[in-house]
Short mmCIF file of N, CA, C and O in Angstrom, two decimals:
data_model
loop_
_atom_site.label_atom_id
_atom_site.label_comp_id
_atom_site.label_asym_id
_atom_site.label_seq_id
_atom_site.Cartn_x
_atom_site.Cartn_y
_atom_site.Cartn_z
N UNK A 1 48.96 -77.29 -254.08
CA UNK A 1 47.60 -77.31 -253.57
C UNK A 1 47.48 -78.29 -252.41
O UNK A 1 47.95 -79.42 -252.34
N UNK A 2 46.90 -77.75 -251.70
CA UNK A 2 46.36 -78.83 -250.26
C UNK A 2 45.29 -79.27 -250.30
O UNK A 2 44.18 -78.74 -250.26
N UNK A 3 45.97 -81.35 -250.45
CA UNK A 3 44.09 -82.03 -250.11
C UNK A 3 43.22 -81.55 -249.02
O UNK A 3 43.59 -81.29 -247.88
N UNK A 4 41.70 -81.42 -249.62
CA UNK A 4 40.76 -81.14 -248.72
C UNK A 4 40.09 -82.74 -247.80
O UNK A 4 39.52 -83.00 -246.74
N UNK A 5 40.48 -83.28 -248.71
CA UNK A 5 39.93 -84.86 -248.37
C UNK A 5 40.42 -85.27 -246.96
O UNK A 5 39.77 -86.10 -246.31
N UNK A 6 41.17 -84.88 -246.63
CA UNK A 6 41.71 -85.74 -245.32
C UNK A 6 41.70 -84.92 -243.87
O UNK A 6 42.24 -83.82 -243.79
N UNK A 7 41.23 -85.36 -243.04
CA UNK A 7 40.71 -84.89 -241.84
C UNK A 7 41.65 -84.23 -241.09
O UNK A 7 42.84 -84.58 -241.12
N UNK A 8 41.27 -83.37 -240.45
CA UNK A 8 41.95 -81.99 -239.81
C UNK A 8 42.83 -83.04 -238.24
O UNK A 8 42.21 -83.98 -237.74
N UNK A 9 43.86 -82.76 -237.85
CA UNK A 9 44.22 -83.60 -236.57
C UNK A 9 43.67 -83.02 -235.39
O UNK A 9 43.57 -83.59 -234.29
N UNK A 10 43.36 -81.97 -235.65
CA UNK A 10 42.53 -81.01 -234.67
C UNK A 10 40.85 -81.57 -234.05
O UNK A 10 40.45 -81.12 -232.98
N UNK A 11 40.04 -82.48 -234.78
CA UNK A 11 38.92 -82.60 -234.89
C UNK A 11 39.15 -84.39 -234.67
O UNK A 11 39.93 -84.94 -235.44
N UNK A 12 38.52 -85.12 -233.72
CA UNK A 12 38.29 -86.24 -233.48
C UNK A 12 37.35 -86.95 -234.41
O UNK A 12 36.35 -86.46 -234.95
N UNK A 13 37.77 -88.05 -234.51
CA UNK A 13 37.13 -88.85 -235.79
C UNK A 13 36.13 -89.63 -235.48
O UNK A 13 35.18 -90.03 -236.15
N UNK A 14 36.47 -89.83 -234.31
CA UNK A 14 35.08 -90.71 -233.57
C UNK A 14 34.88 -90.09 -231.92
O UNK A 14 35.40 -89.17 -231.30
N UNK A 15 33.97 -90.98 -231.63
CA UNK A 15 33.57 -90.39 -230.35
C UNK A 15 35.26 -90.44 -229.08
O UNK A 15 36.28 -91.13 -228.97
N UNK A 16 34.71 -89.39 -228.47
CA UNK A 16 35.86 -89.49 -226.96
C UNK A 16 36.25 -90.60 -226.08
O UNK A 16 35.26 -90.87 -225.41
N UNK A 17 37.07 -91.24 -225.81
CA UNK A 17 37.10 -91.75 -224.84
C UNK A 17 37.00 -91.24 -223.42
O UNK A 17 37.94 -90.52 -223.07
N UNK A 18 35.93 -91.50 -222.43
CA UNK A 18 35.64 -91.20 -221.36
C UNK A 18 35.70 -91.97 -220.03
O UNK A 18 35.21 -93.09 -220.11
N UNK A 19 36.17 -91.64 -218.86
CA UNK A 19 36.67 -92.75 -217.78
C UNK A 19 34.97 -93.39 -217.52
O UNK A 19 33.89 -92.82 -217.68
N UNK A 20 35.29 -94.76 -217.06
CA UNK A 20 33.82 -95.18 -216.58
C UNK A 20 33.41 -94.21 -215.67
O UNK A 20 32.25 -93.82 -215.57
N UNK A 21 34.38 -93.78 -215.00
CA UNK A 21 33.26 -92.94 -213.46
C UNK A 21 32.45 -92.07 -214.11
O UNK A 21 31.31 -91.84 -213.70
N UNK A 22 33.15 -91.31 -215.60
CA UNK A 22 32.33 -90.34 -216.05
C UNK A 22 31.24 -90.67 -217.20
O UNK A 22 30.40 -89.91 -217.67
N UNK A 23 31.54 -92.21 -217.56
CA UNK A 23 30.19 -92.96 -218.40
C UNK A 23 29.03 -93.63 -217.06
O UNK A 23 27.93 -94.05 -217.42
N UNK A 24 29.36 -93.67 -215.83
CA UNK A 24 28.01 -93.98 -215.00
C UNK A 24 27.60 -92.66 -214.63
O UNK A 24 26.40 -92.56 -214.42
N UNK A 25 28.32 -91.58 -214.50
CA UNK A 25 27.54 -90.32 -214.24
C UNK A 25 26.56 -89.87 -215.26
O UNK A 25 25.37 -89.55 -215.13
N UNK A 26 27.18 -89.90 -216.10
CA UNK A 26 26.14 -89.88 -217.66
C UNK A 26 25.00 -90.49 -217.81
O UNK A 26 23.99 -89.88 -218.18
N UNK A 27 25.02 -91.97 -217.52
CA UNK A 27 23.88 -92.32 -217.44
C UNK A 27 23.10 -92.45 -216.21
O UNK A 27 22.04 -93.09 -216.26
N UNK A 28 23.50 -91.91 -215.07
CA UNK A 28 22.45 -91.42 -214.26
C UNK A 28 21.95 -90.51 -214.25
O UNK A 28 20.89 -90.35 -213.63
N UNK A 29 22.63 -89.41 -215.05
CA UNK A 29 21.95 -87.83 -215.14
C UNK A 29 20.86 -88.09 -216.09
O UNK A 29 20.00 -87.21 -216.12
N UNK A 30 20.68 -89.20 -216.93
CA UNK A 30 20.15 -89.11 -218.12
C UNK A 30 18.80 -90.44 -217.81
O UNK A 30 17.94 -90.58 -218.67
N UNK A 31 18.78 -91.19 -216.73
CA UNK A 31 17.79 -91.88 -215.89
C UNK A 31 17.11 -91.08 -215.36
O UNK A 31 15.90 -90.97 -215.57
N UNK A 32 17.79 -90.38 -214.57
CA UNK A 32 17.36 -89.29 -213.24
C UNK A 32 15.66 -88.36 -214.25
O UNK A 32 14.49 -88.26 -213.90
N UNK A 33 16.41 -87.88 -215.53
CA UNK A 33 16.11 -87.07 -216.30
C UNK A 33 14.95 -87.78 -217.44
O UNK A 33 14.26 -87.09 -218.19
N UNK A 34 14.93 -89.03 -217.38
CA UNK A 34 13.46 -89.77 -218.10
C UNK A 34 12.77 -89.92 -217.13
O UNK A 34 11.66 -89.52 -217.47
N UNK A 35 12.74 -90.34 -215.81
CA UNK A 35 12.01 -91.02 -214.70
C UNK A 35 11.53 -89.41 -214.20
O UNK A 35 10.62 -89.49 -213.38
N UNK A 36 11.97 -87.88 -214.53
CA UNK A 36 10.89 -87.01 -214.14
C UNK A 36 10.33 -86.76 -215.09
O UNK A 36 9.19 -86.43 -214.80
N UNK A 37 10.58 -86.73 -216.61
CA UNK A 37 9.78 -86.64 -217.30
C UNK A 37 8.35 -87.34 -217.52
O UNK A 37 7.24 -86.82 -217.65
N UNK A 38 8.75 -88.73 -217.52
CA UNK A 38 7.65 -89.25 -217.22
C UNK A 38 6.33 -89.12 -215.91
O UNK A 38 5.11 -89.30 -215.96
N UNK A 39 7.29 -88.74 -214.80
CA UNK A 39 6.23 -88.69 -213.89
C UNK A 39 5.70 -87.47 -214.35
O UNK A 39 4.49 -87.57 -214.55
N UNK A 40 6.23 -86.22 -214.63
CA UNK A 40 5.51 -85.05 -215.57
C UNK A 40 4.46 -85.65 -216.34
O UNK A 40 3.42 -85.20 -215.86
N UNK A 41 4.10 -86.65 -217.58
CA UNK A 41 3.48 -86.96 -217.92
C UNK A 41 2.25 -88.04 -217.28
O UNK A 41 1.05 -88.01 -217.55
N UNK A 42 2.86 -88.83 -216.49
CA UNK A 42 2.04 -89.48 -215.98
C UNK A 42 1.06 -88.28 -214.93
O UNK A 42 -0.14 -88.16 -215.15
N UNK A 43 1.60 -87.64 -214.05
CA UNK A 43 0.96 -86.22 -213.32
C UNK A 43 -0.65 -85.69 -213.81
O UNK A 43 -1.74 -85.71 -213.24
N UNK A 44 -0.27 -85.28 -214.97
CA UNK A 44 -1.66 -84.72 -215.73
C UNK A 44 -2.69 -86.11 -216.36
O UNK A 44 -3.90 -85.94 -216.46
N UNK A 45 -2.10 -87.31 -216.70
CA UNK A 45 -3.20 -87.98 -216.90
C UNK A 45 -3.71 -88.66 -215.43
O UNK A 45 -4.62 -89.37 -215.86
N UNK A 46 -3.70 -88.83 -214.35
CA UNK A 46 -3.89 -89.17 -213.42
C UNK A 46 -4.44 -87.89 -212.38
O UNK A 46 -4.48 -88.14 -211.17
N UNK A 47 -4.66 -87.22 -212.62
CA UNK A 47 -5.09 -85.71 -211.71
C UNK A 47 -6.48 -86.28 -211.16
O UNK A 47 -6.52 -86.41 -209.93
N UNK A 48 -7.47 -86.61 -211.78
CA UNK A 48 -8.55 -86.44 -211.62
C UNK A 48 -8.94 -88.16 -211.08
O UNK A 48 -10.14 -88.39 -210.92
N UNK A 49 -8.06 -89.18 -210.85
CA UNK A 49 -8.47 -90.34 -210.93
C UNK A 49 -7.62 -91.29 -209.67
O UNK A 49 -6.51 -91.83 -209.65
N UNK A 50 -8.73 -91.19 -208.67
CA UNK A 50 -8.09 -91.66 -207.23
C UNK A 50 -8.27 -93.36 -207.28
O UNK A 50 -9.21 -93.91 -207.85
N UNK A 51 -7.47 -93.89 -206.76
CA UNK A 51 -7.89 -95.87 -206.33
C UNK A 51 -8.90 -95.83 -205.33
O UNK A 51 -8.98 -95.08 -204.36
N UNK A 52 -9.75 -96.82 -205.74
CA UNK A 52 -10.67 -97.04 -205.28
C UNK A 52 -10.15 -97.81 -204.13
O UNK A 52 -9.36 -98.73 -204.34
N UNK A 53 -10.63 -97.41 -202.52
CA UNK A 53 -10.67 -98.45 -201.41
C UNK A 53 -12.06 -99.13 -201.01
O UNK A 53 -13.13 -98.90 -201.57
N UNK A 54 -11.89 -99.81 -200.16
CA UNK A 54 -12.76 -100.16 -199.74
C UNK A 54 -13.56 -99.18 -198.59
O UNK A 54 -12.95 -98.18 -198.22
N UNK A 55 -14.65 -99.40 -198.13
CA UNK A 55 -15.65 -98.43 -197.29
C UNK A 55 -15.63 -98.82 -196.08
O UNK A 55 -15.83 -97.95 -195.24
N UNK A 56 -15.44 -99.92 -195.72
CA UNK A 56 -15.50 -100.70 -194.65
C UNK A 56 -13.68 -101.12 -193.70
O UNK A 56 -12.83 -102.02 -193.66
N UNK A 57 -13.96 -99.73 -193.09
CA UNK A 57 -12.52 -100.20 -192.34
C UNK A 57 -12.52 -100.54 -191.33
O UNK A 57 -11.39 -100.63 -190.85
N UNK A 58 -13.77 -100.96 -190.34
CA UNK A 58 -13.82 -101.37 -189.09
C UNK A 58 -13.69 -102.53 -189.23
O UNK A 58 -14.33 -103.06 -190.13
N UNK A 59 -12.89 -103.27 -188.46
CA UNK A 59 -12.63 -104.57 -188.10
C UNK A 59 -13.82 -105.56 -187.09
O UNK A 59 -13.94 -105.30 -185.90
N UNK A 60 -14.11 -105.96 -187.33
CA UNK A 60 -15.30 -106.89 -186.52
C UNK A 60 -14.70 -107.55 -185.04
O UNK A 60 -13.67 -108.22 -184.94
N UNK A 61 -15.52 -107.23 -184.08
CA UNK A 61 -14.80 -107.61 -183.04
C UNK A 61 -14.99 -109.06 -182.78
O UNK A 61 -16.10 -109.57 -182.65
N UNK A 62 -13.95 -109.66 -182.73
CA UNK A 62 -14.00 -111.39 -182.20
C UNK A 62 -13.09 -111.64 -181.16
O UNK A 62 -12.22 -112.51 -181.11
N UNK A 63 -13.41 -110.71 -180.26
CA UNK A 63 -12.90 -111.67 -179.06
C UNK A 63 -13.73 -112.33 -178.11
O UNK A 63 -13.41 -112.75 -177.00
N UNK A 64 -14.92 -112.36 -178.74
CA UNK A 64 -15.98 -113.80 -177.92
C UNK A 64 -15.52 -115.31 -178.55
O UNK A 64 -15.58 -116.34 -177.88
N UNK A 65 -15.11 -115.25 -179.80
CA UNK A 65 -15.08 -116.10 -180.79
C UNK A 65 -13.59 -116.78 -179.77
O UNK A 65 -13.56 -117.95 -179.38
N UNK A 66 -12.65 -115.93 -179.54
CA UNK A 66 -11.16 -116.04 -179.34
C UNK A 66 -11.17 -116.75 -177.72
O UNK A 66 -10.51 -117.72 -177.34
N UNK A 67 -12.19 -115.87 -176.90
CA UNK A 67 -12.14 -117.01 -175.47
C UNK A 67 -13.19 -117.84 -175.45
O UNK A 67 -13.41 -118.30 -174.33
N UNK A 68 -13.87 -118.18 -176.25
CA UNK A 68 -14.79 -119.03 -176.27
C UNK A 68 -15.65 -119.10 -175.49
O UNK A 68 -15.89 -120.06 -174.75
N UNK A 69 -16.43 -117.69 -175.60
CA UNK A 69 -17.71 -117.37 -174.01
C UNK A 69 -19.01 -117.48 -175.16
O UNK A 69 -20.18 -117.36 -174.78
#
C-alpha cells in the first residue's frame, strides 16, 4: 500500500520563489490597480460637489501707491 500522507514532488509546498524584478512588477500592477479603484470610488461620491473659490479675482490696482503720486 502507498502512504497518502506525504506530499506529491510534483506540487510545491510553499510559495515560489520569484526574481525581485518580477516581485516589483507585482507590486506595481497591484498599486496601479488600488489607486484606480479608488479613484472609481472616490468619482461618484464627489460628482456633484465643486471647491469653493473665491468671487473676487480682480486684483486692485496699486500703482499710485508704488510711485508715490
Amino acid at each position: 500500500m502507498e502512504d497518502n500522507n506525504k506530499p506529491n514532488v510534483d506540487e510545491p509546498t510553499g510559495p515560489k520563489k520569484i526574481s525581485l524584478a518580477e516581485a516589483m512588477k507585482r507590486k506595481l500592477e497591484e498599486k496601479k490597480q488600488a489607486q484606480s479603484q479608488s479613484k472609481k470610488q472616490q468619482s461618484h461620491l464627489n460628482a456633484g460637489v465643486q471647491k469653493m473659490t473665491s468671487q473676487i479675482k480682480k486684483k486692485p490696482n496699486n500703482q499710485k501707491k508704488r510711485t508715490g503720486v
